[in-house]
Amino acid sequence: MLTALIAIPALGALLLAFLPKGKDALAKYTALAVTLVVAVLTVVMAIRFDSGGPRFQFTEKYWWIRSFHVHYAVGVDGVALVLILLSAILVPLVVLASWNDAERSGGVEEPPKRSVKAYFALLLGLEAMMIGVFAATDIFLFYVFFEAMLIPMYFIIGSYGGPQRSYAAVKFLLYSLFGGLLMLAAVIGLYVVSANAGNGTFLFGELTKLHIEPTTAKWLFLGFFIAFAIKAPLVPFHTWLPDAAGQAPAGAAVLLVGVLDKVGTYGMLRFCIELFPGAAKWFTPVVLTLSVIGIVYGAVLAIGQVDIKRLIAYTSISHFGFITLGIFAMTTQGQTGATLYMVNHGFSTGALFLVAGFLIVRRGSSRIDAFGGVKNVAPLLAGTFLVAGLSGLSLPGLSTFVSEFLVLVGTFTRYKVPAIIATTGIILAAVYILWMYQRTMTGPTTEKVAGMRDLSKRELIVIAPVLALLVVLGFYPKPALDMINPSVKQTMVRVDKQDPKPTIAEKGSRP
Amino acid sequence: MRHVSIAAGDISPPHIEYGRLAPILIVLAAAAVGVLIEAFVSREHRYWAQVQVSLLGLVGAFAWTVALGVSSTPHHVAAMGAIGIDGPTLFIQGTILALALMSLLLIAERRHEPSPFTAQASSVPGTAEERESLVAGITQTEVFPLMLFAVGGMLIFPAANDLLTMFVALEVLSLPLYLLCGLARRRRLLSQEAAVKYFLLGAFSSAFFLYGTALLYGYAGSVRLSDISAAISTQAGTEPMLLAGVALLSVGLLFKMGAVPFQVWKPDVYQGAPTAITALMASCTLVSAVGGILRVFYVGFETLRWDWRPMMWAVAILTMLLGAIVAITQTDVKRMLAYSSIAHGGFLLTGVIATNQAGLSSTLFYLAAYGFTTVGAFAVITMVRDAGGEAWHLSRWAGLGKRQPLLAGTFALFLLAFAGIPLTSGFTGKFAVFQAAVAGGATPLVIVGVLSSAIAAFFYVRVIVLMFFNEPAADGPSVVFSPTSTAAVAVGALATVVLGVVPGPALHLAQSAASQFFVR
């Protein structure tokens, strides 16, 4: 099942790559069909997932490189499953949203004509690797996907991005490679530790049983953590993200920020904490501090941005702060909230980037001051932008509120000060979102905006499901939470932490 | 009179295991036949005759090597202990022969111009004599026997079980290479400069090697590696003569593989030599040199490893860092690959330093993986040409991805393999040596290794940026496809992908080769 999910888009990518020149329309429809099949299969898998069953389901395990003791081993728990769902749902929408993007190179300025089929082939390749990276239960396999994933994204940004695409693509690749290579050293170290313990393996399930000497564990934790912190990205490793997301075509930016960066936070939750529980606890104060700094710093910088895509990228840095905060709070609520946050953030930021992409294509510029009064000429566009924006500032009733609330509550029960400071992030979020909305959508309609078309049918089809999901999960997050909770409980057992008992201040008594 | 006859009776003819030495003998015999062809076959038939003989010789030797590898006879030393034919050696020899075959495809290339080699090596560049020979359409074919002699030396070098045989092999492999370097058809001054530099420095390093051998003989009373090893373990204490001998010998060995601080020749020679010869040197010579290092340090100085490991640590760290850092500033694609080759030499040394079985097998795998990718990359360079021959300057490669997506894509694949991206052979190899090094207690070395990989990634990626994200120049180079060089590129690309995606069989081969270790 999982292998099929990885193989179908991979084969689709190969197929597209070998299509004859000039069959652009065929390439687009093939890509759409492939991604829809994958999405349907993923949904089927999610329905068949038994949240009361064993932790990892749909597992497959074969030898891949016997000499290295490497398995091709895949399987999903609730956390991985929701993230695979997120990817599988976003990709067809991105394909649809970028229907005319490949020719236009991000919609900004002189559009160099690029190969259309290559763009969609890269997207499909990326999808295969995104699913693979979440499904891998062998650390070597995870690493392979983790690194290989960079290449299609690198080519997408570099070939189809905005004016500074080449700089952004290289910066993206080098930052990620650097982190990845540190992780490689840690992966090797971990293997050698397991080999010294008598049984060399890369299988996640067996590695968690390993007893690692504390000092070694701290170094290995750092190797993994820095890679994930660059990927996520956590301040101070974040500077590549605004460049990459700002230059990537809108569709790719959705996947970059919505899914690829989640690999970082997913990796922290899955690998950093579960493989090195002791070290994770030791590093918690540092990570919490960085998270809180990220929340406030990202939000403040977002307020100051003049470019829509860069603004959204900075809001994401702030949101990633929330996610890591929830993960390292080491409470069930915090980690469940953080996982849900990953999904919600994928949809919410995805929606923002998609609508922003529509705006930018229409105006030919991504600067905020190039817009004004869009609401008057394109009410649907403005409306969807508002809803997407509100989900970014976690309005109650939208799914992001649930996760942000869970994270804050989960953190507060153990670490009060970070939670309190993090709460200011919500206020700052209102500032950057609403002020952006105000500057672009309201006010007098400028001359350049006057002729703007409203959303086309295709664009509506793209944006409607995402917004619907945001609302549905906002009112009824139970299905997602049911999937996530058992996995998180396992993690909590692994770090050997109980949730602090809620205390109720009795009348008259001092807490 | 009687006295003399007794003496003659005492000298028994040396026992030579011809079957085990056959690959070496076949290659050297083919080279000798090539010399005869030069002398007796008419000019118009020489090219085809030479190509056929070289091809037959290399294929025959390769087949014999494979047969030796699969036959279950236990390995032992041959030719009175002068040559050791064992698992690792057969793996190395097989690799050298396969890579030599690929390089032969490039050397035999005649599609781009009459020959990639100069019409008359003796003519002074820029003179009327040179023009005349060009106009006359003379093509020289000595390159084939020269190449075969070099390959023969390369086959003996990692098999040599005593230092004198090794020295002879070193000279047999080096002398033809010095000559071949100077034979470029274009940019002849650069080519001749490269040859002179390589010759002078190479001769110098050979002297070091010989001096080291002499000191070791003084210490152990033998040049046989096993005797030296035995002497080290029986004679307590570390003698200055031994340490000096090891150091001097290492200079000679490290020079051949181009490790820092003996790397200065590499960029100049790689750039100046005809690209087909560069491919031969960057793959076969490196494999052979590392094979020799493996044998010397794993057999001869194995018991001394606590003394030489710190030195090799320093060399490996410097090699990785310097190769990666200096490559960033290169603007010539061949020089860039030369520095990249230096950096990869450092990665190989991390496998050597592991001094365990995993270190041996991973180094063997790395050699094969790197060799195929390298020949493929140089084959691509021979195909990207403009009016002045091959377009070496990187700026000329701008926008190649738009005009020749397939070729540029293949080159990008080779670069990604050099950078060690997963699903390419480069990653598997790097992972193998790093894992062996960590298991061998060299974790800091591995950290330097990953850091320099990150640095190295920068310049590989820069070329990809140039090819794919920059606009092509109006008068950019054209790509000339020809069957032989396309075949070399295809084999390189295939090996790069297969060794990256399903490396299991090749790794297993390397492991079973290493499991027998070197014979003594």
PDB file of C-alpha atoms in Angstrom, chain A residues 231-421:
ATOM      1  CA  LYS A 231      14.676  22.131   7.687  1.00  0.00           C
ATOM      2  CA  ALA A 232      11.852  23.365   9.938  1.00  0.00           C
ATOM      3  CA  PRO A 233      13.362  26.116  10.130  1.00  0.00           C
ATOM      4  CA  LEU A 234      14.041  27.284  13.633  1.00  0.00           C
ATOM      5  CA  VAL A 235      15.686  30.622  14.366  1.00  0.00           C
ATOM      6  CA  PRO A 236      18.701  31.047  13.875  1.00  0.00           C
ATOM      7  CA  PHE A 237      18.753  28.599  10.949  1.00  0.00           C
ATOM      8  CA  HIS A 238      15.869  30.233   9.133  1.00  0.00           C
ATOM      9  CA  THR A 239      17.340  32.705   6.693  1.00  0.00           C
ATOM     10  CA  TRP A 240      16.996  30.449   3.668  1.00  0.00           C
ATOM     11  CA  LEU A 241      13.223  30.122   3.974  1.00  0.00           C
ATOM     12  CA  PRO A 242      12.083  33.649   3.065  1.00  0.00           C
ATOM     13  CA  ASP A 243      14.375  33.604   0.053  1.00  0.00           C
ATOM     14  CA  ALA A 244      13.324  30.170  -1.116  1.00  0.00           C
ATOM     15  CA  ALA A 245       9.603  30.637  -0.479  1.00  0.00           C
ATOM     16  CA  GLY A 246       9.690  34.153  -1.872  1.00  0.00           C
ATOM     17  CA  GLN A 247      11.276  33.036  -5.132  1.00  0.00           C
ATOM     18  CA  ALA A 248       9.561  29.688  -5.577  1.00  0.00           C
ATOM     19  CA  PRO A 249       6.497  29.588  -7.802  1.00  0.00           C
ATOM     20  CA  ALA A 250       3.415  29.788  -5.579  1.00  0.00           C
ATOM     21  CA  GLY A 251       2.522  26.136  -6.044  1.00  0.00           C
ATOM     22  CA  ALA A 252       5.976  24.978  -5.052  1.00  0.00           C
ATOM     23  CA  ALA A 253       5.992  27.387  -2.120  1.00  0.00           C
ATOM     24  CA  VAL A 254       2.883  25.636  -0.836  1.00  0.00           C
ATOM     25  CA  LEU A 255       4.723  22.330  -0.821  1.00  0.00           C
ATOM     26  CA  LEU A 256       7.970  23.822   0.442  1.00  0.00           C
ATOM     27  CA  VAL A 257       6.476  25.487   3.488  1.00  0.00           C
ATOM     28  CA  GLY A 258       3.413  23.311   3.830  1.00  0.00           C
ATOM     29  CA  VAL A 259       5.019  19.896   3.613  1.00  0.00           C
ATOM     30  CA  LEU A 260       8.800  19.913   3.212  1.00  0.00           C
ATOM     31  CA  ASP A 261       9.400  21.966   6.305  1.00  0.00           C
ATOM     32  CA  LYS A 262       7.169  19.634   8.258  1.00  0.00           C
ATOM     33  CA  VAL A 263       9.759  16.963   7.747  1.00  0.00           C
ATOM     34  CA  GLY A 264      11.888  18.945  10.169  1.00  0.00           C
ATOM     35  CA  THR A 265       9.303  19.129  12.928  1.00  0.00           C
ATOM     36  CA  TYR A 266       8.197  15.563  12.221  1.00  0.00           C
ATOM     37  CA  GLY A 267      11.803  14.444  12.538  1.00  0.00           C
ATOM     38  CA  MET A 268      12.168  16.196  15.894  1.00  0.00           C
ATOM     39  CA  LEU A 269       9.071  14.481  17.228  1.00  0.00           C
ATOM     40  CA  ARG A 270       9.819  11.094  15.753  1.00  0.00           C
ATOM     41  CA  PHE A 271      13.577  10.765  15.843  1.00  0.00           C
ATOM     42  CA  CYS A 272      15.115  13.365  18.155  1.00  0.00           C
ATOM     43  CA  ILE A 273      12.761  12.690  21.030  1.00  0.00           C
ATOM     44  CA  GLU A 274      12.160   9.001  20.684  1.00  0.00           C
ATOM     45  CA  LEU A 275      15.706   7.935  19.886  1.00  0.00           C
ATOM     46  CA  PHE A 276      17.376  10.179  22.423  1.00  0.00           C
ATOM     47  CA  PRO A 277      14.831  10.869  25.151  1.00  0.00           C
ATOM     48  CA  GLY A 278      17.463  11.739  27.710  1.00  0.00           C
ATOM     49  CA  ALA A 279      19.302  14.121  25.457  1.00  0.00           C
ATOM     50  CA  ALA A 280      16.021  15.664  24.341  1.00  0.00           C
ATOM     51  CA  LYS A 281      15.174  16.478  27.925  1.00  0.00           C
ATOM     52  CA  TRP A 282      18.624  17.892  28.459  1.00  0.00           C
ATOM     53  CA  PHE A 283      18.291  20.182  25.450  1.00  0.00           C
ATOM     54  CA  THR A 284      14.680  21.187  26.174  1.00  0.00           C
ATOM     55  CA  PRO A 285      15.470  24.612  27.695  1.00  0.00           C
ATOM     56  CA  VAL A 286      17.539  25.559  24.658  1.00  0.00           C
ATOM     57  CA  VAL A 287      14.909  24.423  22.207  1.00  0.00           C
ATOM     58  CA  LEU A 288      12.109  26.156  24.081  1.00  0.00           C
ATOM     59  CA  THR A 289      14.095  29.379  24.137  1.00  0.00           C
ATOM     60  CA  LEU A 290      14.765  29.164  20.417  1.00  0.00           C
ATOM     61  CA  SER A 291      11.103  28.413  19.776  1.00  0.00           C
ATOM     62  CA  VAL A 292       9.890  31.405  21.721  1.00  0.00           C
ATOM     63  CA  ILE A 293      12.439  33.629  20.033  1.00  0.00           C
ATOM     64  CA  GLY A 294      11.263  32.247  16.713  1.00  0.00           C
ATOM     65  CA  ILE A 295       7.627  32.927  17.474  1.00  0.00           C
ATOM     66  CA  VAL A 296       8.179  36.568  18.333  1.00  0.00           C
ATOM     67  CA  TYR A 297      11.012  37.271  15.915  1.00  0.00           C
ATOM     68  CA  GLY A 298       9.261  35.677  12.946  1.00  0.00           C
ATOM     69  CA  ALA A 299       6.095  37.585  13.691  1.00  0.00           C
ATOM     70  CA  VAL A 300       7.849  40.916  14.078  1.00  0.00           C
ATOM     71  CA  LEU A 301       9.768  40.454  10.841  1.00  0.00           C
ATOM     72  CA  ALA A 302       6.558  39.411   9.091  1.00  0.00           C
ATOM     73  CA  ILE A 303       5.009  42.718  10.034  1.00  0.00           C
ATOM     74  CA  GLY A 304       7.848  44.551   8.349  1.00  0.00           C
ATOM     75  CA  GLN A 305       7.776  42.684   5.026  1.00  0.00           C
ATOM     76  CA  VAL A 306       6.862  44.409   1.778  1.00  0.00           C
ATOM     77  CA  ASP A 307       6.597  41.236  -0.290  1.00  0.00           C
ATOM     78  CA  ILE A 308       3.554  39.006   0.161  1.00  0.00           C
ATOM     79  CA  LYS A 309       5.348  35.693  -0.226  1.00  0.00           C
ATOM     80  CA  ARG A 310       8.185  36.686   2.078  1.00  0.00           C
ATOM     81  CA  LEU A 311       5.599  37.838   4.599  1.00  0.00           C
ATOM     82  CA  ILE A 312       3.919  34.450   4.558  1.00  0.00           C
ATOM     83  CA  ALA A 313       7.309  32.784   4.897  1.00  0.00           C
ATOM     84  CA  TYR A 314       8.069  34.801   8.034  1.00  0.00           C
ATOM     85  CA  THR A 315       4.676  33.985   9.526  1.00  0.00           C
ATOM     86  CA  SER A 316       5.607  30.358   9.031  1.00  0.00           C
ATOM     87  CA  ILE A 317       8.811  30.818  10.993  1.00  0.00           C
ATOM     88  CA  SER A 318       6.657  32.109  13.813  1.00  0.00           C
ATOM     89  CA  HIS A 319       4.314  29.149  13.474  1.00  0.00           C
ATOM     90  CA  PHE A 320       7.164  26.666  13.425  1.00  0.00           C
ATOM     91  CA  GLY A 321       8.155  28.144  16.750  1.00  0.00           C
ATOM     92  CA  PHE A 322       4.769  27.103  18.073  1.00  0.00           C
ATOM     93  CA  ILE A 323       5.198  23.606  16.714  1.00  0.00           C
ATOM     94  CA  THR A 324       8.605  23.023  18.280  1.00  0.00           C
ATOM     95  CA  LEU A 325       7.333  24.575  21.490  1.00  0.00           C
ATOM     96  CA  GLY A 326       4.518  22.034  21.572  1.00  0.00           C
ATOM     97  CA  ILE A 327       6.834  19.153  20.753  1.00  0.00           C
ATOM     98  CA  PHE A 328       9.386  19.942  23.420  1.00  0.00           C
ATOM     99  CA  ALA A 329       6.843  20.824  26.068  1.00  0.00           C
ATOM    100  CA  MET A 330       6.690  17.033  26.456  1.00  0.00           C
ATOM    101  CA  THR A 331       3.035  16.902  27.325  1.00  0.00           C
ATOM    102  CA  THR A 332       0.395  14.934  25.473  1.00  0.00           C
ATOM    103  CA  GLN A 333      -1.587  18.055  24.717  1.00  0.00           C
ATOM    104  CA  GLY A 334       1.477  19.904  23.529  1.00  0.00           C
ATOM    105  CA  GLN A 335       2.629  17.171  21.193  1.00  0.00           C
ATOM    106  CA  THR A 336      -0.822  16.356  19.892  1.00  0.00           C
ATOM    107  CA  GLY A 337      -1.390  20.040  19.345  1.00  0.00           C
ATOM    108  CA  ALA A 338       1.951  20.335  17.591  1.00  0.00           C
ATOM    109  CA  THR A 339       1.159  17.454  15.253  1.00  0.00           C
ATOM    110  CA  LEU A 340      -2.250  18.871  14.478  1.00  0.00           C
ATOM    111  CA  TYR A 341      -0.540  22.224  14.027  1.00  0.00           C
ATOM    112  CA  MET A 342       1.682  20.694  11.362  1.00  0.00           C
ATOM    113  CA  VAL A 343      -1.358  19.590   9.390  1.00  0.00           C
ATOM    114  CA  ASN A 344      -3.324  22.765   9.917  1.00  0.00           C
ATOM    115  CA  HIS A 345      -0.380  24.934   9.134  1.00  0.00           C
ATOM    116  CA  GLY A 346       0.081  22.987   5.920  1.00  0.00           C
ATOM    117  CA  PHE A 347      -3.459  23.764   4.852  1.00  0.00           C
ATOM    118  CA  SER A 348      -3.556  27.294   6.189  1.00  0.00           C
ATOM    119  CA  THR A 349      -0.230  28.426   4.763  1.00  0.00           C
ATOM    120  CA  GLY A 350      -1.031  26.439   1.656  1.00  0.00           C
ATOM    121  CA  ALA A 351      -4.216  28.410   1.236  1.00  0.00           C
ATOM    122  CA  LEU A 352      -2.400  31.682   1.824  1.00  0.00           C
ATOM    123  CA  PHE A 353       0.292  30.874  -0.726  1.00  0.00           C
ATOM    124  CA  LEU A 354      -2.265  29.676  -3.247  1.00  0.00           C
ATOM    125  CA  VAL A 355      -4.365  32.831  -3.032  1.00  0.00           C
ATOM    126  CA  ALA A 356      -1.238  34.935  -2.953  1.00  0.00           C
ATOM    127  CA  GLY A 357      -0.167  33.121  -6.095  1.00  0.00           C
ATOM    128  CA  PHE A 358      -3.435  34.001  -7.804  1.00  0.00           C
ATOM    129  CA  LEU A 359      -2.986  37.625  -6.788  1.00  0.00           C
ATOM    130  CA  ILE A 360       0.591  37.790  -7.967  1.00  0.00           C
ATOM    131  CA  VAL A 361      -0.158  36.240 -11.327  1.00  0.00           C
ATOM    132  CA  ARG A 362      -2.866  38.833 -11.908  1.00  0.00           C
ATOM    133  CA  ARG A 363      -0.839  41.830 -10.881  1.00  0.00           C
ATOM    134  CA  GLY A 364       2.583  40.706 -12.063  1.00  0.00           C
ATOM    135  CA  SER A 365       4.148  41.784  -8.814  1.00  0.00           C
ATOM    136  CA  SER A 366       4.418  40.337  -5.350  1.00  0.00           C
ATOM    137  CA  ARG A 367       4.883  43.639  -3.536  1.00  0.00           C
ATOM    138  CA  ILE A 368       2.185  44.557  -1.086  1.00  0.00           C
ATOM    139  CA  ASP A 369       2.125  48.188  -2.182  1.00  0.00           C
ATOM    140  CA  ALA A 370       1.361  47.104  -5.732  1.00  0.00           C
ATOM    141  CA  PHE A 371      -2.104  46.195  -4.577  1.00  0.00           C
ATOM    142  CA  GLY A 372      -4.976  48.093  -3.026  1.00  0.00           C
ATOM    143  CA  GLY A 373      -8.731  47.884  -3.160  1.00  0.00           C
ATOM    144  CA  VAL A 374      -8.814  44.387  -4.640  1.00  0.00           C
ATOM    145  CA  LYS A 375     -11.974  43.703  -2.650  1.00  0.00           C
ATOM    146  CA  ASN A 376     -13.951  46.023  -4.882  1.00  0.00           C
ATOM    147  CA  VAL A 377     -13.082  44.326  -8.145  1.00  0.00           C
ATOM    148  CA  ALA A 378     -12.558  40.731  -7.050  1.00  0.00           C
ATOM    149  CA  PRO A 379     -14.684  39.972  -4.002  1.00  0.00           C
ATOM    150  CA  LEU A 380     -14.220  36.214  -4.136  1.00  0.00           C
ATOM    151  CA  LEU A 381     -10.463  36.559  -4.283  1.00  0.00           C
ATOM    152  CA  ALA A 382     -10.499  38.965  -1.370  1.00  0.00           C
ATOM    153  CA  GLY A 383     -12.862  36.746   0.582  1.00  0.00           C
ATOM    154  CA  THR A 384     -10.781  33.616   0.238  1.00  0.00           C
ATOM    155  CA  PHE A 385      -7.684  35.608   1.063  1.00  0.00           C
ATOM    156  CA  LEU A 386      -9.368  36.817   4.241  1.00  0.00           C
ATOM    157  CA  VAL A 387     -10.407  33.336   5.329  1.00  0.00           C
ATOM    158  CA  ALA A 388      -6.937  31.962   4.590  1.00  0.00           C
ATOM    159  CA  GLY A 389      -5.456  34.880   6.500  1.00  0.00           C
ATOM    160  CA  LEU A 390      -7.756  34.389   9.457  1.00  0.00           C
ATOM    161  CA  SER A 391      -6.715  30.776   9.639  1.00  0.00           C
ATOM    162  CA  GLY A 392      -3.159  32.062   9.795  1.00  0.00           C
ATOM    163  CA  LEU A 393      -3.981  34.120  12.856  1.00  0.00           C
ATOM    164  CA  SER A 394      -5.828  31.212  14.451  1.00  0.00           C
ATOM    165  CA  LEU A 395      -9.329  32.567  14.619  1.00  0.00           C
ATOM    166  CA  PRO A 396     -11.563  30.367  16.760  1.00  0.00           C
ATOM    167  CA  GLY A 397     -13.730  28.225  14.538  1.00  0.00           C
ATOM    168  CA  LEU A 398     -10.859  27.536  12.168  1.00  0.00           C
ATOM    169  CA  SER A 399      -8.713  24.501  12.696  1.00  0.00           C
ATOM    170  CA  THR A 400      -5.539  26.405  13.451  1.00  0.00           C
ATOM    171  CA  PHE A 401      -7.141  27.727  16.599  1.00  0.00           C
ATOM    172  CA  VAL A 402      -7.562  24.217  17.990  1.00  0.00           C
ATOM    173  CA  SER A 403      -3.941  23.319  17.504  1.00  0.00           C
ATOM    174  CA  GLU A 404      -2.545  26.599  18.710  1.00  0.00           C
ATOM    175  CA  PHE A 405      -4.709  26.395  21.787  1.00  0.00           C
ATOM    176  CA  LEU A 406      -3.599  22.829  22.487  1.00  0.00           C
ATOM    177  CA  VAL A 407       0.037  23.792  22.127  1.00  0.00           C
ATOM    178  CA  LEU A 408      -0.284  26.728  24.474  1.00  0.00           C
ATOM    179  CA  VAL A 409      -2.232  24.781  27.062  1.00  0.00           C
ATOM    180  CA  GLY A 410       0.144  21.858  26.793  1.00  0.00           C
ATOM    181  CA  THR A 411       3.116  24.134  27.258  1.00  0.00           C
ATOM    182  CA  PHE A 412       1.589  26.168  30.031  1.00  0.00           C
ATOM    183  CA  THR A 413       1.034  23.160  32.264  1.00  0.00           C
ATOM    184  CA  ARG A 414       4.779  22.598  32.372  1.00  0.00           C
ATOM    185  CA  TYR A 415       6.556  25.743  31.236  1.00  0.00           C
ATOM    186  CA  LYS A 416       4.580  28.827  32.151  1.00  0.00           C
ATOM    187  CA  VAL A 417       6.906  31.629  31.046  1.00  0.00           C
ATOM    188  CA  PRO A 418       7.524  30.371  27.505  1.00  0.00           C
ATOM    189  CA  ALA A 419       3.801  29.817  27.065  1.00  0.00           C
ATOM    190  CA  ILE A 420       3.009  33.328  28.177  1.00  0.00           C
ATOM    191  CA  ILE A 421       5.565  34.904  25.883  1.00  0.00           C
TER     192      ILE A 421
END
